[in-house]
Amino acid sequence: MNFSVAEENYIKAIWHLQRYHDDVTTNLLANQLHTRPASVTDMLKKLKTKKLVHYEKYHGFSLTTEGKKIALGVIRRHRLWEFFLSEKLKFDWDEVHEVAEDLEHVSSKKLIDKLDEYLGFPKVDPHGDPIPDNQGKMETSSSICLDQLELNRSAEVSGVGNQSTELLELLKHKNIRIGTKLEIKKRFEFDNSLEIKIRNTPAFTISEQLAKNLLVKHGK
Amino acid sequence: MNFSVAEENYIKAIWHLQRYHDDVTTNLLANQLHTRPASVTDMLKKLKTKKLVHYEKYHGFSLTTEGKKIALGVIRRHRLWEFFLSEKLKFDWDEVHEVAEDLEHVSSKKLIDKLDEYLGFPKVDPHGDPIPDNQGKMETSSSICLDQLELNRSAEVSGVGNQSTELLELLKHKNIRIGTKLEIKKRFEFDNSLEIKIRNTPAFTISEQLAKNLLVKHGK
DNA sequence: AATTAAATTTAGACAAATCTAAAAATTATT
DNA sequence: AATAATTTTTAGATTTGTCTAAATTTAATT
Ligand SMILES: [Mn+2]
Ligand SMILES: [Mn+2]
Ligand SMILES: [Mn+2]
Ligand SMILES: [Mn+2]
């Protein structure tokens, strides 16, 4: 079956919200998609008839197995295009998301599988997020949130909590990107800010909000 | 301003029809877009309010200067993607058109200009059609229709009359592609079929319809 | 347990793009 | 020039996705 741009955006948004919320709510989804709760309800009814979500009115909703499959297809396309834009067209990593938001809806299977091959079957996108393969399987990341990293333990930045230009702009300014090696030198109780050390550069502090939006992997 | 997929498809279709028809008609356009005359009329009214077409009811229509500019933007995107699919992703030349039909509507200017650069500013697409530059300018081809080529005069295939899979399949079977050098050995009055010679291969005949859908450039 | 607050759904409307069937205008033919 | 044939436009529906405002249900608080 074939899905509309709107349907794909809803399905993908539900998938993302499910990752971090036990139950996804109508308001939450409306907020994520910059739309209204009433519109979400309308779409949920449609997605239910297409068997992409489980939905009982007033009692929440979640993706079906089929819904998850569709979501992973969209996410695969999104992240492959992001990789292409970054790697081949030399886009900055804070510019790729918006364009990929459109490209992800061009759904020729052949196009995407050939693109994947052309790119050398990349495993992660420019934000460190794993790219599903053509079966919908992807690496489960062993990343933890930076604010949970132990003091003085070396780690490597592996991902970001969201793709907002605001976040990515801040990271660019602080010279933090995927692969950056760092450790936490001190934790300030007052505001939970962290003193960070990157090799060969002076230490600096980052806010709690920023720490909560950075994923890291332990160094060996 | 930003245009919908439907609007872009209409504008592009009018542009193409204008190339070969003195006046484009409602029926012709409906046929081209696999839609109904009534739908064409509806869209023409809308395009008129957006100043993309001149239109007086019952008396025909044509693109405005602005309309032509929009058309060339869509055509630029279409042909650049076709080149990408063929050159980088190794699609056959009869497979690129359909996918490009979707990709052409992703309208990030930056994306297209960077893609153009990445591809090395190609001048023609896989069907031999010229690619507009970022100013909307493109090579005016000196091609002539194969059925007007003189006997025994060497020429090189430079384009095809349309992108139908049927035509491209036939050309693939006869081993004719962009760049193929050939000459006409004989013209049969009965059905206007032509005997064609390609170097190092036996001569063969092609139908009048095929000849009318092949563009060639004179060899020097 | 009753009341209040918050979340969710319905009712009704609207814009975009399409369609069919009927009416109107243009063009071709007697 | 009148009539017939063709083309084009209108009238009225339909589908998709969205919205606001009001009604309903669930959750929280007295
Ligand atoms: Mn999207
Ligand atoms: Mn990403
Ligand atoms: Mn198109
Ligand atoms: Mn082409």
Coordinates of C-alpha atoms (C1' of nucleotides) and ligand atoms in Angstrom, one line a residue:
Chain A
M1 CA 0.0 0.0 0.0
N2 CA 1.0 3.6 -0.5
F3 CA 0.7 6.4 2.1
S4 CA 0.3 10.1 1.9
V5 CA 2.9 12.6 3.1
A6 CA 0.6 13.5 6.0
E7 CA 0.1 9.8 7.0
E8 CA 3.9 9.2 6.8
N9 CA 4.6 12.2 9.0
Y10 CA 2.1 11.1 11.6
I11 CA 3.4 7.5 11.7
K12 CA 7.0 8.7 12.0
A13 CA 6.1 11.2 14.7
I14 CA 4.3 8.5 16.7
W15 CA 7.3 6.2 16.4
H16 CA 9.7 8.8 17.7
L17 CA 7.4 9.7 20.6
Q18 CA 7.0 6.1 21.6
R19 CA 10.7 5.8 22.1
Y20 CA 10.7 8.1 25.0
H21 CA 7.1 8.1 26.3
D22 CA 5.2 5.1 27.8
D23 CA 2.0 6.4 26.3
V24 CA 1.8 8.9 23.5
T25 CA -1.0 11.4 23.9
T26 CA -3.1 13.3 21.4
N27 CA -1.8 16.7 22.7
L28 CA 1.8 15.5 22.6
L29 CA 1.5 14.4 19.0
A30 CA -0.4 17.6 18.0
N31 CA 2.4 19.6 19.5
Q32 CA 5.2 17.6 17.8
L33 CA 3.5 18.0 14.4
H34 CA 2.5 21.7 14.9
T35 CA -1.1 20.8 14.4
R36 CA -4.2 20.7 16.5
P37 CA -5.5 17.9 18.8
A38 CA -8.7 17.7 16.7
S39 CA -6.6 17.0 13.6
V40 CA -4.8 14.3 15.4
T41 CA -8.0 12.6 16.3
D42 CA -9.2 12.7 12.7
M43 CA -5.9 11.2 11.5
L44 CA -6.0 8.5 14.2
K45 CA -9.3 7.3 13.0
K46 CA -8.0 7.0 9.5
L47 CA -4.8 5.2 10.5
K48 CA -6.9 2.8 12.6
T49 CA -9.0 1.8 9.5
K50 CA -5.7 1.2 7.7
K51 CA -4.5 -0.9 10.7
L52 CA -1.4 1.2 11.3
V53 CA -2.4 2.1 14.9
H54 CA -4.2 0.5 17.8
Y55 CA -6.7 3.2 18.9
E56 CA -9.6 3.3 21.3
K57 CA -11.1 6.7 21.8
Y58 CA -10.2 8.4 25.0
H59 CA -7.8 5.6 25.8
G60 CA -4.6 6.3 23.8
F61 CA -3.0 4.8 20.8
S62 CA 0.2 3.0 19.6
L63 CA 1.6 1.7 16.4
T64 CA 0.8 -1.7 15.1
T65 CA 3.5 -4.0 13.9
E66 CA 2.7 -2.8 10.4
G67 CA 2.7 0.8 11.5
K68 CA 6.2 0.3 12.9
K69 CA 7.4 -1.2 9.7
I70 CA 6.1 1.8 7.8
A71 CA 7.8 4.2 10.3
L72 CA 11.1 2.4 9.8
G73 CA 10.8 2.8 6.1
V74 CA 10.4 6.5 6.4
I75 CA 13.2 6.8 8.9
R76 CA 15.5 4.8 6.6
R77 CA 14.8 7.2 3.8
H78 CA 15.2 10.2 6.0
R79 CA 18.5 9.2 7.4
L80 CA 20.0 7.9 4.1
W81 CA 19.2 11.3 2.5
E82 CA 20.7 13.1 5.5
F83 CA 23.9 11.1 5.1
F84 CA 23.9 11.8 1.4
L85 CA 23.4 15.6 1.9
S86 CA 26.2 15.7 4.5
E87 CA 28.7 13.3 3.0
K88 CA 28.3 14.0 -0.8
L89 CA 26.8 17.5 -1.0
K90 CA 28.7 18.9 2.0
F91 CA 25.8 20.3 3.8
D92 CA 26.4 21.3 7.4
W93 CA 24.8 18.8 9.8
D94 CA 22.3 21.4 11.0
E95 CA 21.0 21.9 7.5
V96 CA 20.2 18.3 6.5
H97 CA 17.2 17.6 8.5
E98 CA 14.8 20.1 6.9
V99 CA 15.6 18.9 3.3
A100 CA 15.4 15.2 4.3
E101 CA 12.0 15.9 5.7
D102 CA 10.8 16.3 2.1
L103 CA 13.0 13.7 0.4
E104 CA 11.9 11.0 2.8
H105 CA 8.5 10.9 1.1
V106 CA 9.8 9.9 -2.3
S107 CA 9.2 6.3 -1.8
S108 CA 10.7 4.4 -4.7
K109 CA 12.2 1.2 -3.1
K110 CA 14.7 0.9 -5.9
L111 CA 15.8 4.5 -5.4
I112 CA 16.5 4.0 -1.8
D113 CA 18.2 0.6 -2.0
K114 CA 20.5 2.0 -4.8
L115 CA 21.2 5.1 -2.8
D116 CA 22.1 2.9 0.2
E117 CA 24.5 0.9 -1.9
Y118 CA 26.0 4.1 -3.5
L119 CA 26.6 5.5 0.0
G120 CA 28.4 2.3 1.1
F121 CA 25.6 1.1 3.4
P122 CA 26.2 3.7 6.1
K123 CA 25.2 2.6 9.7
V124 CA 24.5 6.0 11.2
D125 CA 23.3 9.4 10.0
P126 CA 25.1 12.7 10.6
H127 CA 23.4 13.1 14.0
G128 CA 24.6 9.6 15.1
D129 CA 21.2 8.0 14.7
P130 CA 21.2 4.5 13.3
I131 CA 20.0 3.9 9.8
P132 CA 17.6 0.9 9.3
D133 CA 18.7 -1.6 6.6
N134 CA 16.3 -2.6 3.8
Q135 CA 14.8 -5.2 6.3
G136 CA 14.1 -2.4 8.8
K137 CA 16.8 -3.6 11.2
M138 CA 19.3 -1.2 12.8
E139 CA 22.0 -1.1 15.3
T140 CA 20.8 -0.7 18.9
S141 CA 23.0 2.0 20.3
S142 CA 24.7 1.5 23.6
S143 CA 24.7 5.2 24.1
I144 CA 23.9 6.9 27.4
C145 CA 22.8 10.4 28.2
L146 CA 25.8 12.6 28.9
D147 CA 24.3 13.7 32.2
Q148 CA 24.6 10.2 33.4
L149 CA 28.3 9.8 32.6
E150 CA 30.7 9.2 35.5
L151 CA 33.2 11.9 36.4
N152 CA 36.6 11.6 34.6
R153 CA 35.4 8.8 32.4
S154 CA 36.3 9.3 28.7
A155 CA 33.4 9.0 26.3
E156 CA 32.6 9.8 22.7
V157 CA 29.7 11.9 21.4
S158 CA 27.4 9.5 19.5
G159 CA 24.1 11.4 19.0
V160 CA 21.9 14.3 19.8
G161 CA 18.5 14.4 21.5
N162 CA 16.8 16.4 18.8
Q163 CA 17.5 18.1 15.5
S164 CA 16.5 21.6 16.3
T165 CA 18.7 24.2 14.6
E166 CA 19.0 25.9 18.0
L167 CA 20.7 22.8 19.5
L168 CA 22.9 22.2 16.5
E169 CA 23.9 25.8 16.3
L170 CA 25.0 25.7 20.0
L171 CA 27.0 22.5 19.4
K172 CA 28.7 24.0 16.4
H173 CA 29.7 27.0 18.5
K174 CA 31.1 24.8 21.2
N175 CA 32.9 22.6 18.6
I176 CA 31.1 19.5 19.6
R177 CA 30.1 17.0 16.9
I178 CA 29.6 13.3 16.5
G179 CA 32.8 11.5 17.4
T180 CA 34.1 14.3 19.7
K181 CA 35.9 12.7 22.7
L182 CA 35.3 14.3 26.0
E183 CA 35.0 13.7 29.8
I184 CA 33.2 15.4 32.7
K185 CA 35.6 17.1 35.1
K186 CA 33.1 18.5 37.6
R187 CA 29.4 18.6 38.3
F188 CA 27.9 21.7 39.9
E189 CA 25.1 20.9 42.3
F190 CA 23.6 24.4 42.0
D191 CA 22.3 24.2 38.4
N192 CA 23.5 20.7 37.4
S193 CA 25.9 22.3 34.9
L194 CA 28.9 20.3 33.9
E195 CA 32.5 21.2 33.3
I196 CA 33.7 19.4 30.2
K197 CA 37.2 18.7 28.9
I198 CA 38.0 18.0 25.3
R199 CA 41.6 17.1 24.6
N200 CA 43.8 20.0 23.4
T201 CA 41.2 22.6 24.2
P202 CA 40.4 24.5 27.5
A203 CA 37.7 23.1 29.7
F204 CA 34.3 24.8 29.6
T205 CA 30.9 24.3 31.1
I206 CA 27.6 23.2 29.6
S207 CA 24.1 23.5 30.9
E208 CA 22.0 20.7 32.2
Q209 CA 19.6 21.1 29.3
L210 CA 22.5 20.6 26.8
A211 CA 23.8 17.6 28.7
K212 CA 20.4 16.0 28.6
N213 CA 20.4 16.3 24.8
L214 CA 23.8 14.7 24.2
L215 CA 24.3 11.0 23.9
V216 CA 27.7 9.4 24.4
K217 CA 29.4 6.0 24.3
H218 CA 32.0 4.9 26.8
G219 CA 35.5 4.9 25.4
K220 CA 37.4 1.6 25.8
Chain B
M1 CA 6.3 32.0 -3.6
N2 CA 5.8 28.3 -3.2
F3 CA 3.8 26.0 -5.5
S4 CA 2.0 22.7 -4.9
V5 CA 3.0 19.5 -6.7
A6 CA -0.2 19.8 -8.8
E7 CA 0.6 23.4 -9.8
E8 CA 4.1 22.5 -10.8
N9 CA 3.0 19.5 -12.8
Y10 CA 0.5 21.7 -14.7
I11 CA 3.0 24.4 -15.3
K12 CA 5.7 22.0 -16.6
A13 CA 3.2 20.2 -18.9
I14 CA 2.1 23.5 -20.4
W15 CA 5.7 24.4 -21.0
H16 CA 6.4 21.1 -22.8
L17 CA 3.2 21.4 -24.9
Q18 CA 4.1 25.0 -25.9
R19 CA 7.3 23.8 -27.5
Y20 CA 5.5 21.8 -30.2
H21 CA 2.1 23.4 -30.4
D22 CA 1.2 26.9 -31.5
D23 CA -1.8 26.9 -29.1
V24 CA -2.2 24.5 -26.2
T25 CA -5.7 23.4 -25.6
T26 CA -7.6 22.3 -22.6
N27 CA -8.2 18.8 -24.0
L28 CA -4.5 18.5 -24.9
L29 CA -3.4 19.4 -21.5
A30 CA -6.0 17.1 -19.8
N31 CA -4.8 14.3 -21.9
Q32 CA -1.1 14.9 -21.1
L33 CA -1.8 15.0 -17.4
H34 CA -4.2 12.0 -17.4
T35 CA -6.9 14.3 -15.9
R36 CA -10.2 15.7 -17.1
P37 CA -10.9 18.9 -19.1
A38 CA -13.0 20.2 -16.2
S39 CA -10.0 19.9 -13.8
V40 CA -7.8 21.7 -16.3
T41 CA -10.2 24.6 -16.4
D42 CA -10.3 24.8 -12.6
M43 CA -6.5 24.8 -12.4
L44 CA -6.2 27.5 -15.1
K45 CA -8.3 29.8 -13.1
K46 CA -6.1 29.3 -10.1
L47 CA -2.9 29.8 -12.1
K48 CA -4.3 32.9 -13.6
T49 CA -4.9 34.5 -10.2
K50 CA -1.3 33.6 -9.4
K51 CA -0.2 35.3 -12.7
L52 CA 1.5 32.2 -14.0
V53 CA -0.7 31.9 -17.2
H54 CA -2.5 34.3 -19.5
Y55 CA -6.0 32.9 -19.8
E56 CA -9.3 34.1 -21.2
K57 CA -12.0 31.6 -21.1
Y58 CA -12.9 29.9 -24.3
H59 CA -9.8 31.6 -25.9
G60 CA -6.8 29.5 -24.9
F61 CA -3.9 30.1 -22.5
S62 CA -0.2 30.3 -22.3
L63 CA 2.5 30.7 -19.7
T64 CA 3.5 34.2 -18.5
T65 CA 7.2 35.1 -18.1
E66 CA 6.9 34.2 -14.5
G67 CA 5.2 30.9 -15.4
K68 CA 8.1 30.0 -17.8
K69 CA 10.6 30.8 -15.0
I70 CA 8.8 28.4 -12.7
A71 CA 8.6 25.7 -15.4
L72 CA 12.3 26.0 -16.0
G73 CA 13.0 25.5 -12.3
V74 CA 11.0 22.3 -12.3
I75 CA 12.7 21.1 -15.4
R76 CA 16.1 21.9 -14.0
R77 CA 15.3 19.8 -10.9
H78 CA 13.9 17.0 -13.0
R79 CA 16.8 16.7 -15.3
L80 CA 19.5 17.0 -12.7
W81 CA 17.9 14.2 -10.7
E82 CA 17.7 12.1 -13.9
F83 CA 21.4 12.7 -14.4
F84 CA 22.1 11.7 -10.8
L85 CA 20.1 8.6 -11.0
S86 CA 21.7 7.5 -14.2
E87 CA 25.3 8.6 -13.6
K88 CA 25.7 7.9 -9.9
L89 CA 23.0 5.3 -9.0
K90 CA 23.4 3.4 -12.3
F91 CA 19.7 3.4 -13.2
D92 CA 18.9 2.5 -16.8
W93 CA 17.8 5.5 -18.8
D94 CA 14.3 4.2 -19.1
E95 CA 13.9 4.1 -15.3
V96 CA 14.9 7.6 -14.3
H97 CA 11.9 9.5 -15.5
E98 CA 9.4 8.2 -13.1
V99 CA 11.5 8.7 -10.0
A100 CA 12.5 12.2 -11.2
E101 CA 8.8 13.0 -11.5
D102 CA 8.6 12.9 -7.7
L103 CA 12.1 14.3 -6.8
E104 CA 11.5 17.4 -9.0
H105 CA 9.1 18.7 -6.4
V106 CA 11.6 18.9 -3.6
S107 CA 12.3 22.5 -4.1
S108 CA 15.2 23.5 -1.8
K109 CA 17.3 25.9 -3.9
K110 CA 20.4 25.0 -2.0
L111 CA 19.9 21.3 -2.5
I112 CA 19.6 21.7 -6.3
D113 CA 22.5 24.1 -6.7
K114 CA 24.8 21.8 -4.6
L115 CA 23.6 18.7 -6.5
D116 CA 24.4 20.5 -9.7
E117 CA 27.9 21.3 -8.5
Y118 CA 28.4 17.7 -7.2
L119 CA 27.4 16.4 -10.6
G120 CA 29.9 18.7 -12.3
F121 CA 27.3 21.1 -13.9
P122 CA 26.1 18.6 -16.5
K123 CA 24.7 20.1 -19.7
V124 CA 22.3 17.4 -20.8
D125 CA 20.2 14.7 -19.1
P126 CA 20.3 11.0 -20.0
H127 CA 17.8 11.5 -22.8
G128 CA 19.9 14.3 -24.3
D129 CA 17.7 17.1 -23.1
P130 CA 19.5 20.3 -22.0
I131 CA 19.6 21.1 -18.3
P132 CA 18.8 24.7 -17.4
D133 CA 21.5 26.4 -15.2
N134 CA 20.6 28.2 -12.0
Q135 CA 19.6 31.2 -14.0
G136 CA 17.2 29.1 -16.1
K137 CA 19.4 29.3 -19.2
M138 CA 20.2 26.2 -21.3
E139 CA 21.8 25.1 -24.5
T140 CA 19.6 25.5 -27.5
S141 CA 20.1 22.2 -29.3
S142 CA 20.9 22.2 -33.0
S143 CA 19.2 18.8 -33.3
I144 CA 17.0 17.9 -36.2
C145 CA 14.5 15.1 -36.4
L146 CA 15.9 11.9 -37.8
D147 CA 13.3 11.7 -40.5
Q148 CA 14.7 14.9 -42.0
L149 CA 18.3 13.7 -42.1
E150 CA 19.8 13.5 -45.6
L151 CA 20.8 10.0 -47.0
N152 CA 24.3 8.9 -46.2
R153 CA 25.0 11.8 -44.0
S154 CA 26.6 10.8 -40.7
A155 CA 24.8 12.0 -37.5
E156 CA 24.8 11.3 -33.8
V157 CA 21.7 10.6 -31.7
S158 CA 21.2 13.5 -29.4
G159 CA 17.7 13.1 -27.9
V160 CA 14.3 11.4 -27.9
G161 CA 10.9 12.7 -28.6
N162 CA 9.3 11.5 -25.4
Q163 CA 10.2 9.4 -22.3
S164 CA 7.7 6.6 -22.6
T165 CA 9.0 3.3 -21.5
E166 CA 7.7 1.8 -24.7
L167 CA 10.0 4.1 -26.8
L168 CA 13.0 3.6 -24.5
E169 CA 12.5 -0.2 -24.5
L170 CA 12.5 -0.3 -28.3
L171 CA 15.7 1.8 -28.4
K172 CA 17.3 -0.4 -25.9
H173 CA 16.5 -3.4 -28.0
K174 CA 17.9 -1.8 -31.1
N175 CA 21.0 -0.7 -29.3
I176 CA 20.4 3.0 -29.9
R177 CA 21.3 5.5 -27.2
I178 CA 22.4 9.1 -26.8
G179 CA 25.7 9.4 -28.7
T180 CA 25.1 6.5 -31.1
K181 CA 26.5 7.4 -34.6
L182 CA 24.4 6.4 -37.5
E183 CA 23.4 7.3 -41.1
I184 CA 20.4 6.7 -43.3
K185 CA 21.1 4.3 -46.2
K186 CA 17.6 4.2 -47.8
R187 CA 14.2 5.6 -47.5
F188 CA 11.2 3.4 -48.4
E189 CA 8.4 5.4 -49.9
F190 CA 5.8 2.8 -49.1
D191 CA 5.7 3.3 -45.4
N192 CA 8.5 5.9 -44.9
S193 CA 10.5 3.4 -43.0
L194 CA 14.3 4.0 -43.0
E195 CA 17.3 1.7 -43.4
I196 CA 19.8 2.7 -40.8
K197 CA 23.5 1.8 -40.5
I198 CA 25.5 1.9 -37.3
R199 CA 29.2 1.3 -37.7
N200 CA 30.3 -2.3 -37.1
T201 CA 26.7 -3.7 -37.0
P202 CA 24.5 -4.9 -39.8
A203 CA 22.0 -2.4 -41.3
F204 CA 18.4 -2.6 -40.1
T205 CA 15.2 -0.7 -40.7
I206 CA 13.2 1.5 -38.3
S207 CA 9.6 2.7 -38.6
E208 CA 8.5 6.3 -39.5
Q209 CA 7.1 6.7 -36.0
L210 CA 10.5 5.8 -34.4
A211 CA 12.3 8.2 -36.8
K212 CA 10.0 11.0 -35.8
N213 CA 10.9 10.4 -32.2
L214 CA 14.7 10.5 -32.6
L215 CA 16.7 13.7 -32.6
V216 CA 20.2 13.8 -34.2
K217 CA 23.0 16.2 -34.6
H218 CA 25.1 16.3 -37.8
G219 CA 28.5 14.9 -37.6
K220 CA 31.4 17.1 -38.6
Chain C
dA1 C1' -18.1 12.1 46.5
dA2 C1' -18.7 16.3 44.3
dT3 C1' -16.5 19.7 41.8
dT4 C1' -13.0 21.6 38.9
dA5 C1' -9.5 21.2 35.5
dA6 C1' -7.5 19.1 31.6
dA7 C1' -7.5 16.1 27.7
dT8 C1' -10.0 14.4 23.9
dT9 C1' -13.5 14.0 20.6
dT10 C1' -17.4 15.7 17.8
dA11 C1' -19.8 19.0 14.9
dG12 C1' -19.4 21.9 11.4
dA13 C1' -16.7 24.6 8.1
dC14 C1' -13.0 25.4 4.7
dA15 C1' -9.3 25.0 0.9
dA16 C1' -7.2 22.0 -2.6
dA17 C1' -7.7 19.0 -6.2
dT18 C1' -10.3 16.1 -8.5
dC19 C1' -14.6 14.0 -10.8
dT20 C1' -19.4 13.5 -13.7
dA21 C1' -23.1 15.4 -16.0
dA22 C1' -25.1 19.3 -18.0
dA23 C1' -24.8 23.9 -20.1
dA24 C1' -22.6 27.3 -23.0
dA25 C1' -19.5 28.8 -26.5
dT26 C1' -16.8 27.9 -30.5
dT27 C1' -15.8 25.6 -34.9
dA28 C1' -17.0 22.8 -38.8
dT29 C1' -20.4 21.2 -42.1
dT30 C1' -24.1 21.2 -44.8
Chain D
dA1 C1' -26.7 31.2 -42.5
dA2 C1' -28.5 27.5 -40.0
dT3 C1' -27.4 23.2 -38.0
dA4 C1' -24.4 19.8 -36.1
dA5 C1' -20.2 18.5 -33.8
dT6 C1' -16.6 19.6 -30.8
dT7 C1' -14.5 22.0 -27.2
dT8 C1' -14.7 24.3 -23.0
dT9 C1' -16.8 25.8 -18.9
dT10 C1' -20.0 25.6 -14.9
dA11 C1' -22.7 23.3 -11.3
dG12 C1' -22.5 20.3 -7.9
dA13 C1' -20.1 16.3 -5.4
dT14 C1' -16.3 13.9 -3.2
dT15 C1' -11.8 13.1 -0.8
dT16 C1' -8.0 14.6 2.1
dG17 C1' -6.3 17.3 5.6
dT18 C1' -6.9 21.0 8.3
dC19 C1' -9.2 24.3 11.6
dT20 C1' -12.4 26.5 15.7
dA21 C1' -15.7 26.1 19.0
dA22 C1' -18.5 23.2 21.7
dA23 C1' -19.5 18.9 23.9
dT24 C1' -17.8 14.9 26.2
dT25 C1' -14.9 12.0 28.9
dT26 C1' -11.2 11.2 32.0
dA27 C1' -8.1 12.9 35.7
dA28 C1' -7.1 15.8 39.6
dT29 C1' -8.5 18.4 43.7
dT30 C1' -11.0 19.8 47.1
Ligands
MN1 MN 8.4 14.6 6.3
MN2 MN 19.1 12.7 11.7
MN3 MN 6.0 15.6 -11.2
MN4 MN 14.8 13.5 -19.4

